[in-house]
mmCIF file of C-alpha atoms and ligand atoms in Angstrom:
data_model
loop_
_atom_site.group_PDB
_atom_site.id
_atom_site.type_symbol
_atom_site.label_atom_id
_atom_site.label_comp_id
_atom_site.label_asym_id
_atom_site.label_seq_id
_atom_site.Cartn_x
_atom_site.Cartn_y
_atom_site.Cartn_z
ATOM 1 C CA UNK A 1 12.056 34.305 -5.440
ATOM 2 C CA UNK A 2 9.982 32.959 -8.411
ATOM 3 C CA UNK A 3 7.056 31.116 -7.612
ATOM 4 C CA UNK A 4 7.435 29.294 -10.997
ATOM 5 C CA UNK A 5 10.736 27.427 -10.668
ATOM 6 C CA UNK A 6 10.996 24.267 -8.389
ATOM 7 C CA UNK A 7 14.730 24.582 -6.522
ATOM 8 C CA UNK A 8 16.702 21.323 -6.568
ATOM 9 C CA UNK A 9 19.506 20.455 -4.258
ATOM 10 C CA UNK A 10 22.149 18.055 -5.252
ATOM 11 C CA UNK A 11 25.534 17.475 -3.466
ATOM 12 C CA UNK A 12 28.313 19.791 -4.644
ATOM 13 C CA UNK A 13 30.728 17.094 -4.748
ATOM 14 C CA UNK A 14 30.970 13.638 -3.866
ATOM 15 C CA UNK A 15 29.426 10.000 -4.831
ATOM 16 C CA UNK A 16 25.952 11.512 -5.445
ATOM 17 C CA UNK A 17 27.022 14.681 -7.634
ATOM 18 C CA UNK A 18 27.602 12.803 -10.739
ATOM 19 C CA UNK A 19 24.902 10.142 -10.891
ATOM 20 C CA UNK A 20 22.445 13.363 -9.750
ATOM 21 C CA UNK A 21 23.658 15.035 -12.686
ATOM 22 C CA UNK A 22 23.278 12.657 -15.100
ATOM 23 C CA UNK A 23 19.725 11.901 -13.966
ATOM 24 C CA UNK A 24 18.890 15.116 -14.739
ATOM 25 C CA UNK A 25 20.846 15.263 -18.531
ATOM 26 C CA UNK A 26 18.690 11.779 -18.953
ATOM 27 C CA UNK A 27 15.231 13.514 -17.699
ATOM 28 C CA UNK A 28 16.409 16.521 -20.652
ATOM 29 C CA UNK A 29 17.348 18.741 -18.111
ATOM 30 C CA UNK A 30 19.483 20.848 -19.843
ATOM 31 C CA UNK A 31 22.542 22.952 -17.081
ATOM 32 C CA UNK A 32 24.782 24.941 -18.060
ATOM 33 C CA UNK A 33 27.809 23.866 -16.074
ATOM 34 C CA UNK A 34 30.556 25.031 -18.237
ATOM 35 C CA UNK A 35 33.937 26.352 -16.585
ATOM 36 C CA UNK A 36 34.466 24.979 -13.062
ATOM 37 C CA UNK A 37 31.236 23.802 -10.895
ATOM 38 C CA UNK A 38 33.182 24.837 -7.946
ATOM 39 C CA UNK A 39 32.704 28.092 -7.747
ATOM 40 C CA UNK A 40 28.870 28.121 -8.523
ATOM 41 C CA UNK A 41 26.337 27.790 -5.808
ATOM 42 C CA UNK A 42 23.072 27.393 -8.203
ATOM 43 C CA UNK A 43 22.258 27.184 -11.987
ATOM 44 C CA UNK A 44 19.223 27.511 -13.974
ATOM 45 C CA UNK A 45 18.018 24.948 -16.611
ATOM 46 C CA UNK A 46 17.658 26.311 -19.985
ATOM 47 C CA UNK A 47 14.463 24.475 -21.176
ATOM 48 C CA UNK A 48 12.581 23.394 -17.730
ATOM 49 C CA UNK A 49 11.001 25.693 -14.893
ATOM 50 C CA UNK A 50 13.982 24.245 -12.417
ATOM 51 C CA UNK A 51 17.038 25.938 -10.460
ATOM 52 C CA UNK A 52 19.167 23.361 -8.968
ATOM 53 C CA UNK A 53 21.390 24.337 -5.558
ATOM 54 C CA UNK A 54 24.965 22.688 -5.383
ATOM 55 C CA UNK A 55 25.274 21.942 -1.148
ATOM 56 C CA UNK A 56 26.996 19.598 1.184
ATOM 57 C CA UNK A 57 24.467 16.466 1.345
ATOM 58 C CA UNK A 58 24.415 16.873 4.751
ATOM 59 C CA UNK A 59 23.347 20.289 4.504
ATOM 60 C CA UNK A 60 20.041 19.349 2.041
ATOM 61 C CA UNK A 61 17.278 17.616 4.115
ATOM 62 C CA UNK A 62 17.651 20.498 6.719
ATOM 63 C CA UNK A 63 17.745 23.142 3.496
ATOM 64 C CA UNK A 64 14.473 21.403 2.402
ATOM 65 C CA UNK A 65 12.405 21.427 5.790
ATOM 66 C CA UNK A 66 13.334 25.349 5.924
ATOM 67 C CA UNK A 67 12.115 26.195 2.701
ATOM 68 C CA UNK A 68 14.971 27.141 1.221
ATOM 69 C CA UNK A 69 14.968 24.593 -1.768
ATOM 70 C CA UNK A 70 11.757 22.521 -2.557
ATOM 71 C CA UNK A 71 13.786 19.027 -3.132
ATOM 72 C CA UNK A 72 16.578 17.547 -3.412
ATOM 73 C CA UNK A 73 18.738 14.377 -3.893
ATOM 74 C CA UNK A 74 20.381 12.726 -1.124
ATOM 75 C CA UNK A 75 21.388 9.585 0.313
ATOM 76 C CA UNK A 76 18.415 7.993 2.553
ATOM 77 C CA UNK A 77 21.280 7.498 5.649
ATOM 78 C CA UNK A 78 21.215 11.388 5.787
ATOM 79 C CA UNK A 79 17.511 12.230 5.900
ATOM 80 C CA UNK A 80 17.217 9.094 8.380
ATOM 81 C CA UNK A 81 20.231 10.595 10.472
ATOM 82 C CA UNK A 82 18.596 14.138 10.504
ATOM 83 C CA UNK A 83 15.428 13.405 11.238
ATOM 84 C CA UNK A 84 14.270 15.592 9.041
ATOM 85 C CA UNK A 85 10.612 15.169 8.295
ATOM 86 C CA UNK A 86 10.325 15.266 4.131
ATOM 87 C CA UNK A 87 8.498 13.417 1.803
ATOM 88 C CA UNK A 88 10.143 10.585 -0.140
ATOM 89 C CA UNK A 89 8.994 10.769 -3.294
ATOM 90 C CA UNK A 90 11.269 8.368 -5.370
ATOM 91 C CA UNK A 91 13.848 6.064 -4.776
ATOM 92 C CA UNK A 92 17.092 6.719 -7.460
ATOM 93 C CA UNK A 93 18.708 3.087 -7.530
ATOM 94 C CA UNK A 94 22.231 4.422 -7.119
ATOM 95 C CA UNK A 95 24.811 5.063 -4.076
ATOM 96 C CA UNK A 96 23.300 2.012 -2.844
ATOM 97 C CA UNK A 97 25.280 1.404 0.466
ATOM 98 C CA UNK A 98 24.889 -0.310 3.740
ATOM 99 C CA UNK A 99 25.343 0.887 7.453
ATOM 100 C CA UNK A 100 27.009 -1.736 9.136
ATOM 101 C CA UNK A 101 27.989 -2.317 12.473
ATOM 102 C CA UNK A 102 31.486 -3.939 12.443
ATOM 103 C CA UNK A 103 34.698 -5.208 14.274
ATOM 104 C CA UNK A 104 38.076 -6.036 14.282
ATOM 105 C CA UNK A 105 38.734 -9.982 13.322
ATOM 106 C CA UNK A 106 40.214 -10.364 15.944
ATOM 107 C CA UNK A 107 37.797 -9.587 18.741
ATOM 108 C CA UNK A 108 35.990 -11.673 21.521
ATOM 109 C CA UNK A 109 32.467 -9.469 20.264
ATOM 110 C CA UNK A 110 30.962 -11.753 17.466
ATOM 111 C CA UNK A 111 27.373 -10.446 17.715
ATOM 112 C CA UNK A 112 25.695 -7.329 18.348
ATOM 113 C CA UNK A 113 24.584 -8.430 21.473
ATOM 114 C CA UNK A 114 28.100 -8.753 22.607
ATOM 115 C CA UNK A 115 28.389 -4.791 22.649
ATOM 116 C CA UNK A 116 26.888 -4.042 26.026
ATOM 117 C CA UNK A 117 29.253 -1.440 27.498
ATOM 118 C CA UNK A 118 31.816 -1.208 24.370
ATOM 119 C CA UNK A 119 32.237 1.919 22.846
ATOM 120 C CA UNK A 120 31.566 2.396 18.899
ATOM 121 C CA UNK A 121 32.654 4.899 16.994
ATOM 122 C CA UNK A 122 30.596 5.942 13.885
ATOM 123 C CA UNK A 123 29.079 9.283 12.129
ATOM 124 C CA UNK A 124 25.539 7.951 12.367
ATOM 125 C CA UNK A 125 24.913 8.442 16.001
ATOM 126 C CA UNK A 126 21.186 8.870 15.678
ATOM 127 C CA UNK A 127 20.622 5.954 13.770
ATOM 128 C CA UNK A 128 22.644 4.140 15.598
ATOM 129 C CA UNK A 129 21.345 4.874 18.532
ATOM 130 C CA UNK A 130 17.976 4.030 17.394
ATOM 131 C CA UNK A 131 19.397 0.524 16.564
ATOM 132 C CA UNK A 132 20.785 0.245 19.740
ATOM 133 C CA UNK A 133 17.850 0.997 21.912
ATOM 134 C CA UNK A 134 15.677 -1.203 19.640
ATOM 135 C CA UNK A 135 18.150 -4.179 20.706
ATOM 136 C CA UNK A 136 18.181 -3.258 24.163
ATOM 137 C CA UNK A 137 22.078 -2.666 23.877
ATOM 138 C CA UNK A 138 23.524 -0.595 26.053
ATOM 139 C CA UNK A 139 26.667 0.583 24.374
ATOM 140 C CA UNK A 140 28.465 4.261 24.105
ATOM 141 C CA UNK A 141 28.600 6.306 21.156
ATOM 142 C CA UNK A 142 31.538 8.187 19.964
ATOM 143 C CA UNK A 143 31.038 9.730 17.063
ATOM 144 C CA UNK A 144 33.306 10.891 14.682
ATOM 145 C CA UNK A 145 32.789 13.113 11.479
ATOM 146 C CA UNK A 146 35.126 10.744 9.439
ATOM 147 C CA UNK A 147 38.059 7.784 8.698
ATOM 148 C CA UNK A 148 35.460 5.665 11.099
ATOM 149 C CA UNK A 149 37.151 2.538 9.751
ATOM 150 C CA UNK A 150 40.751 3.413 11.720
ATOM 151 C CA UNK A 151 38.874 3.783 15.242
ATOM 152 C CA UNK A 152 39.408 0.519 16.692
ATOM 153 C CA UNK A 153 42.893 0.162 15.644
ATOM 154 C CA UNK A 154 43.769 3.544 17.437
ATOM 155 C CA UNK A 155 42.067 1.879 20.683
ATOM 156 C CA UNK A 156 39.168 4.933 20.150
ATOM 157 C CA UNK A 157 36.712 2.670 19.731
ATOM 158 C CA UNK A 158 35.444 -1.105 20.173
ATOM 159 C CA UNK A 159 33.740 -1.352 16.979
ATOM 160 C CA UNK A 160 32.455 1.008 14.144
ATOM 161 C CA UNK A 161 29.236 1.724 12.068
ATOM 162 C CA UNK A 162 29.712 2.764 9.100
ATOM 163 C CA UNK A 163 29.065 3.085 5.499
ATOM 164 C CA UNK A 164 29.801 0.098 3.189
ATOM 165 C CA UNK A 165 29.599 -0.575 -0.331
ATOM 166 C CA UNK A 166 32.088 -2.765 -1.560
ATOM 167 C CA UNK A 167 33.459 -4.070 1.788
ATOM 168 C CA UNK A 168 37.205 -3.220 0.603
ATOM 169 C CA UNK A 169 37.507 -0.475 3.102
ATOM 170 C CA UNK A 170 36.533 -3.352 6.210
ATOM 171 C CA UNK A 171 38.956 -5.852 4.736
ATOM 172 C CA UNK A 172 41.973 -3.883 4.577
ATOM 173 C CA UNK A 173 41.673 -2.052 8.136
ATOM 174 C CA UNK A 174 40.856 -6.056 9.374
ATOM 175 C CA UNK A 175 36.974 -5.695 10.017
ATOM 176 C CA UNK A 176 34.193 -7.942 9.977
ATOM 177 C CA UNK A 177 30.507 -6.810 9.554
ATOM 178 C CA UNK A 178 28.315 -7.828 12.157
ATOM 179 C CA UNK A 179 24.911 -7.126 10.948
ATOM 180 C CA UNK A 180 23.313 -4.236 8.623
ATOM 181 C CA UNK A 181 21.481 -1.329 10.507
ATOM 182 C CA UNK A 182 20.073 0.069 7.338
ATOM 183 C CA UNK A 183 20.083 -0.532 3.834
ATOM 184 C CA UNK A 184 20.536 3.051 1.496
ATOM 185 C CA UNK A 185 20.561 4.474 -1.588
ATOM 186 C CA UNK A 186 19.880 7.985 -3.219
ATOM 187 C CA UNK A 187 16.317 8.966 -2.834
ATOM 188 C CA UNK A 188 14.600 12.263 -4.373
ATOM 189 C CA UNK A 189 12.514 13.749 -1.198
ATOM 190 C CA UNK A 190 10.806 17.290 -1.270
ATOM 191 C CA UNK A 191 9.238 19.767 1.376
ATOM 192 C CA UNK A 192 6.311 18.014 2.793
ATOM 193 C CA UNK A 193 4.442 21.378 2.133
ATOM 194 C CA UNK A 194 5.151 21.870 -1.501
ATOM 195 C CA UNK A 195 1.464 22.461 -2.367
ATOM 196 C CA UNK A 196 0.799 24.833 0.292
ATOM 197 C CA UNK A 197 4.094 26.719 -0.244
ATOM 198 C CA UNK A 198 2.551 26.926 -4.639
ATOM 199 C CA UNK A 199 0.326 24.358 -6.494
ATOM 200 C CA UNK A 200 2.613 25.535 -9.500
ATOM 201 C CA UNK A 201 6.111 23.963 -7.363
ATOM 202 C CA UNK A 202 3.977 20.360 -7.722
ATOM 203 C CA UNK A 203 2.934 20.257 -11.094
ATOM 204 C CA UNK A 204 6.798 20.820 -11.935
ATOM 205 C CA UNK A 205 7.574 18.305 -9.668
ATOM 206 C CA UNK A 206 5.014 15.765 -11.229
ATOM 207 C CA UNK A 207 6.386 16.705 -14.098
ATOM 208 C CA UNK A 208 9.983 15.937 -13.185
ATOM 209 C CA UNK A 209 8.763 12.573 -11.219
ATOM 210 C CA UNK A 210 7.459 11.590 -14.562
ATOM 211 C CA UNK A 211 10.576 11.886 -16.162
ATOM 212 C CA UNK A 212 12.754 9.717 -13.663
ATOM 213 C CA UNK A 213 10.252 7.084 -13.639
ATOM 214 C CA UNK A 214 10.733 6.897 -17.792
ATOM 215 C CA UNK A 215 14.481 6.773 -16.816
ATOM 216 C CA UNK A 216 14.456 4.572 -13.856
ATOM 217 C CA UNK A 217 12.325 1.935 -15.694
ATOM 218 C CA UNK A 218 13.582 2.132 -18.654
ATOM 219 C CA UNK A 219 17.104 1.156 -16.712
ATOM 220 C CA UNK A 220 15.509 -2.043 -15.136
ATOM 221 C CA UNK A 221 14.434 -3.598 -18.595
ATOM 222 C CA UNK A 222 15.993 -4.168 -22.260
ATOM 223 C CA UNK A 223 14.431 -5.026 -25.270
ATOM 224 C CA UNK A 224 14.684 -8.128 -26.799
ATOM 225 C CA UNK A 225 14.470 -9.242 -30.708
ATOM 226 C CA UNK A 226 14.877 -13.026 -31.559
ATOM 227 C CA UNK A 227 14.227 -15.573 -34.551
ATOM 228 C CA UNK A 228 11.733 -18.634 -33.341
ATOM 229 C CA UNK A 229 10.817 -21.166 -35.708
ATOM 230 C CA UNK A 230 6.782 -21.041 -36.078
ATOM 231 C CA UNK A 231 6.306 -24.125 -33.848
ATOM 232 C CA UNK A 232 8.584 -22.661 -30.995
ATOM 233 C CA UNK A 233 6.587 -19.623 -30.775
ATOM 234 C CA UNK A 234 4.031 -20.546 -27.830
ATOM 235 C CA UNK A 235 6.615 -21.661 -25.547
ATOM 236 C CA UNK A 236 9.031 -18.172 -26.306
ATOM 237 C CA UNK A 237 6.296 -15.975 -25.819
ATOM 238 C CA UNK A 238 5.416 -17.426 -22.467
ATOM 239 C CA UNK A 239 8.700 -16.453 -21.495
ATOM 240 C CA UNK A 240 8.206 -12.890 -22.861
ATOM 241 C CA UNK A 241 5.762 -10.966 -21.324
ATOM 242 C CA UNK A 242 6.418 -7.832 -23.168
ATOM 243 C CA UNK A 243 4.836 -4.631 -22.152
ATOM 244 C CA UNK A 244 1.489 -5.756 -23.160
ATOM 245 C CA UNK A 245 2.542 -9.506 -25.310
ATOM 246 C CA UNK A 246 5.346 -9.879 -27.672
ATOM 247 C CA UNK A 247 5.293 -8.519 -31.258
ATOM 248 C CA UNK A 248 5.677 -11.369 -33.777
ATOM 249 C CA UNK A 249 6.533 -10.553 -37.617
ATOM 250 C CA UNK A 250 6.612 -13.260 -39.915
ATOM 251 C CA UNK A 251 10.479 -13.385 -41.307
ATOM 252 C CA UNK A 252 11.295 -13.740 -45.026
ATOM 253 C CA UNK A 253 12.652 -17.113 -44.446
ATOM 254 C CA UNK A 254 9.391 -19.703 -44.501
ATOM 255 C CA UNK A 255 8.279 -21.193 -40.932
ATOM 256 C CA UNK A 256 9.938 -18.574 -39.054
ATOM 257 C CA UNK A 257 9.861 -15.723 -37.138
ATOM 258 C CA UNK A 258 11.197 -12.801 -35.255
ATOM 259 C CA UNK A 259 9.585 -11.959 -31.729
ATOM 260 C CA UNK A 260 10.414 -8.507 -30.225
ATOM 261 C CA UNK A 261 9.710 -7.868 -26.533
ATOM 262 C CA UNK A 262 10.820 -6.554 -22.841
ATOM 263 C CA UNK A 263 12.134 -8.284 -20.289
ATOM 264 C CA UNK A 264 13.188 -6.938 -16.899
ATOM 265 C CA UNK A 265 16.931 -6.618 -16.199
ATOM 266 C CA UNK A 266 16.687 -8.671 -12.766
ATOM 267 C CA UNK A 267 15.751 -11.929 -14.427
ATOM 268 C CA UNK A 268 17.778 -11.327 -17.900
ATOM 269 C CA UNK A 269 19.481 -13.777 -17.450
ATOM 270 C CA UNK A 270 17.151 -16.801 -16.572
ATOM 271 C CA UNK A 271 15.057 -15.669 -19.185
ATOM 272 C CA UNK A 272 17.890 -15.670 -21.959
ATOM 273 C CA UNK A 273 18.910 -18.884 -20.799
ATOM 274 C CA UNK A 274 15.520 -20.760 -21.186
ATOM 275 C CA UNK A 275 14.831 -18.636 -24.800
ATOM 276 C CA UNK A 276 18.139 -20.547 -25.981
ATOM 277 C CA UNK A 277 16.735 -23.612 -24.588
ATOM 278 C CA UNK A 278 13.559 -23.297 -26.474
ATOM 279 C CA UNK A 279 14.635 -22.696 -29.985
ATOM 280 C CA UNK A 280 15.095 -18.920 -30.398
ATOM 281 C CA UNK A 281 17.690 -18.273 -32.425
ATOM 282 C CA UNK A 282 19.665 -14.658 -33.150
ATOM 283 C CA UNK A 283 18.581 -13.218 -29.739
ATOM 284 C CA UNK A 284 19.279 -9.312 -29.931
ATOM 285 C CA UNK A 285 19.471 -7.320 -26.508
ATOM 286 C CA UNK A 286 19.349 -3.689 -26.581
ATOM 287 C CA UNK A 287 19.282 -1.016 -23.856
ATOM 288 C CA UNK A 288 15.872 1.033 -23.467
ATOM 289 C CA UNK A 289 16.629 4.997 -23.148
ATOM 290 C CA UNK A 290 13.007 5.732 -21.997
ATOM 291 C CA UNK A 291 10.029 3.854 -21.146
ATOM 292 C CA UNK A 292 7.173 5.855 -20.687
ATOM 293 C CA UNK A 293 3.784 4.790 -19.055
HETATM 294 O O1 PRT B 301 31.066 16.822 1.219
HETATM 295 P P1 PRT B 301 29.777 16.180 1.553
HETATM 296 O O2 PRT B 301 29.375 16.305 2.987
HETATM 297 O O3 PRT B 301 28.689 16.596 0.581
HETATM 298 O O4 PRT B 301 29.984 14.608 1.227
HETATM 299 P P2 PRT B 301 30.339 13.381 2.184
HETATM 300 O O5 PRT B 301 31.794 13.199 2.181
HETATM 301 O O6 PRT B 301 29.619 13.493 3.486
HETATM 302 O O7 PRT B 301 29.597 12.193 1.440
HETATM 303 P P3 PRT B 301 30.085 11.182 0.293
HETATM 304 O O8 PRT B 301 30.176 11.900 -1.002
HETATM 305 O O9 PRT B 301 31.247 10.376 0.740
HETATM 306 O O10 PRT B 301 28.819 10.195 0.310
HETATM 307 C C1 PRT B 301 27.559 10.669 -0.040
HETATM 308 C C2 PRT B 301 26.554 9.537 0.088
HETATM 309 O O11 PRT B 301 26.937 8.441 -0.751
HETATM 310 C C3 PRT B 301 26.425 8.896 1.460
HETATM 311 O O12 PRT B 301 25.640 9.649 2.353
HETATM 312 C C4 PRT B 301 25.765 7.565 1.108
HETATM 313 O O13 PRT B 301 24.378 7.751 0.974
HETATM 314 C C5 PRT B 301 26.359 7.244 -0.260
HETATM 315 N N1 PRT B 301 27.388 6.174 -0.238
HETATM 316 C C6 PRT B 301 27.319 5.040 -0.985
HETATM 317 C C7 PRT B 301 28.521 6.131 0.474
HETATM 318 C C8 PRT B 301 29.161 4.913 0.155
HETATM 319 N N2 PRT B 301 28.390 4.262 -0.749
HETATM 320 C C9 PRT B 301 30.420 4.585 0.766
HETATM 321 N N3 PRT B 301 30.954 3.515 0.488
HETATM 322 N N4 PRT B 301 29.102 6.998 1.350
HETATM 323 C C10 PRT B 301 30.279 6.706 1.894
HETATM 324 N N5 PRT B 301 30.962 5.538 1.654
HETATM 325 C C11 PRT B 301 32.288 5.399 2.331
HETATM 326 C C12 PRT B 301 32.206 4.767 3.705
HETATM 327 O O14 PRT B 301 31.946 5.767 4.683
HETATM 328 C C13 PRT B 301 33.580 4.139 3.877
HETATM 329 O O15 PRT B 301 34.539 5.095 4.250
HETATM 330 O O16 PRT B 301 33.148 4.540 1.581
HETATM 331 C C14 PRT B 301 33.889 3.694 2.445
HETATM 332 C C15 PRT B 301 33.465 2.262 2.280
HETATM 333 O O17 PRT B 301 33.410 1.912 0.932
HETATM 334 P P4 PRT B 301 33.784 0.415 0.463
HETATM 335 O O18 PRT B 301 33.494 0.382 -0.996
HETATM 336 O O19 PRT B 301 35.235 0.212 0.758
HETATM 337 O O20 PRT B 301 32.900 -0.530 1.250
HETATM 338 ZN ZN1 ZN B 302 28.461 14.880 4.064
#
């Protein structure tokens, strides 16, 4: 086992195996996945010190605390469900889901509180159950590995809690959501004893970190380019904080000029809005590949 490449697992297949992949093709990671993906349990990048493992995600946290990879991607639910004890080192911004507690439309339980002896069904028993005893519910578990959402109609279970993204699934099997246990999304964690195990395993991964913060950032901003007359410039740039302050360049056309900045993809919109409202003109936004530092 070489001491000099940092071992990656990422789920073989499923909703994390393509936005983990691309991650990596945006951090330069270059794999070699040619032919069918299927077959292959690992690969090695061609240009950086890092072997990534192809596993079920259930499978990864536990994988991790043994020391058989050194990270790995995986939805926060999982490492919260097995209570595995890794270190979170990034959050990824995508399979952003929710695990809801939720029951049929039609039934007399319309808060939480209201399931004191019911029976839920759900694949998150642990975290549930955590919930549960937080609220002082008493309720029973049944848990099931999967199709959660079809419990209560098969009189298995009083309610569910389960995974939700869109809410599409709850709607057409006639569910409500009664409240959120936990909010998720795909989170990078490693083996809390990376340093111990080789100083060498954390430099890669600081290395790697590095490169998904570029990404990640660079994916909550865009650049902006716009055409302010001269006396309009004070009041755009106060709306532009830029990285450090807007660059202005003088355009050919006299008393004008173009202002280039960032602005952060949460508040695009409100920003964009007021720029128009302020005078600037010709307003350019382009997508960032990398922001660095
Ligand atoms: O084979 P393997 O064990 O690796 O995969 P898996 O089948 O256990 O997991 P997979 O690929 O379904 O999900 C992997 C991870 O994606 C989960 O652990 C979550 O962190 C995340 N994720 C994000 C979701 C969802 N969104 C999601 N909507 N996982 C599951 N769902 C399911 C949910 O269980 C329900 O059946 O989608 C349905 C609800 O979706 P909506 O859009 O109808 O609300
Ligand atoms: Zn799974």
């Amino acid at each position: 086992m070489s001491e000099n490449l940092l071992r990656l697992a990422v789920q073989k297949s499923g909703r994390l195996s393509e936005d983990s992949l691309s991650l990596l093709a945006e951090c330069g990671v270059g794999l070699n996945l040619s032919g069918s993906r299927s077959g292959k349990l690992r690969v090695q990048a061609s240009n950086f010190p890092l072997e990534v493992f192809f596993l079920r995600d259930d499978d990864i946290p536990g994988y991790i605390a043994d020391g058989v990879v050194d990270i790995g991607i995986v939805g926060e639910n999982v490492v919260l469900e097995t209570k595995t004890d890794v270190l979170l080192i990034e959050r990824l911004g995508f399979a952003r889901c929710r695990l809801s507690v939720a029951v049929p439309k039609i039934s007399s339980v319309r808060e939480v509180a209201d399931l004191n002896g019911k029976k839920i069904a759900t694949s998150y028993p642990v975290v549930l159950r955590q919930f549960l005893d937080e609220r002082r519910i008493s309720a029973s578990i049944h848990e099931i590995s999967g199709s959660v959402e079809i419990a209560p109609g098969m009189g298995l279970a009083d309610a569910i809690c389960d995974l939700v993204s869109s809410g599409s699934t709850l709607i057409s099997n006639g569910l409500v959501e009664l409240e959120t246990v936990l909010r998720s999304e795909a989170v990078l964690v490693a083996d809390k004893n990376i340093v111990a195990v080789a100083a060498e395993k954390q430099k890669i991964l600081d290395r790697l970190q590095f490169r998904i913060q570029s990404v990640l950032r660079a994916k909550q901003h865009k650049y902006v380019v716009l055409n302010s007359p001269n006396d309009a410039i004070n009041s755009i740039t106060e709306l532009l904080p830029g990285m450090k302050s807007p660059t202005i360049i003088p355009l050919a056309q006299e008393g004008w000029s173009a202002v280039h900045s960032v602005v952060t993809e949460d508040a695009f919109w409100e920003i964009i809005e007021s720029l128009k409202a302020a005078g600037a003109q010709g307003i350019l936004v382009v997508p960032i590949e990398k922001m660095v530092g």
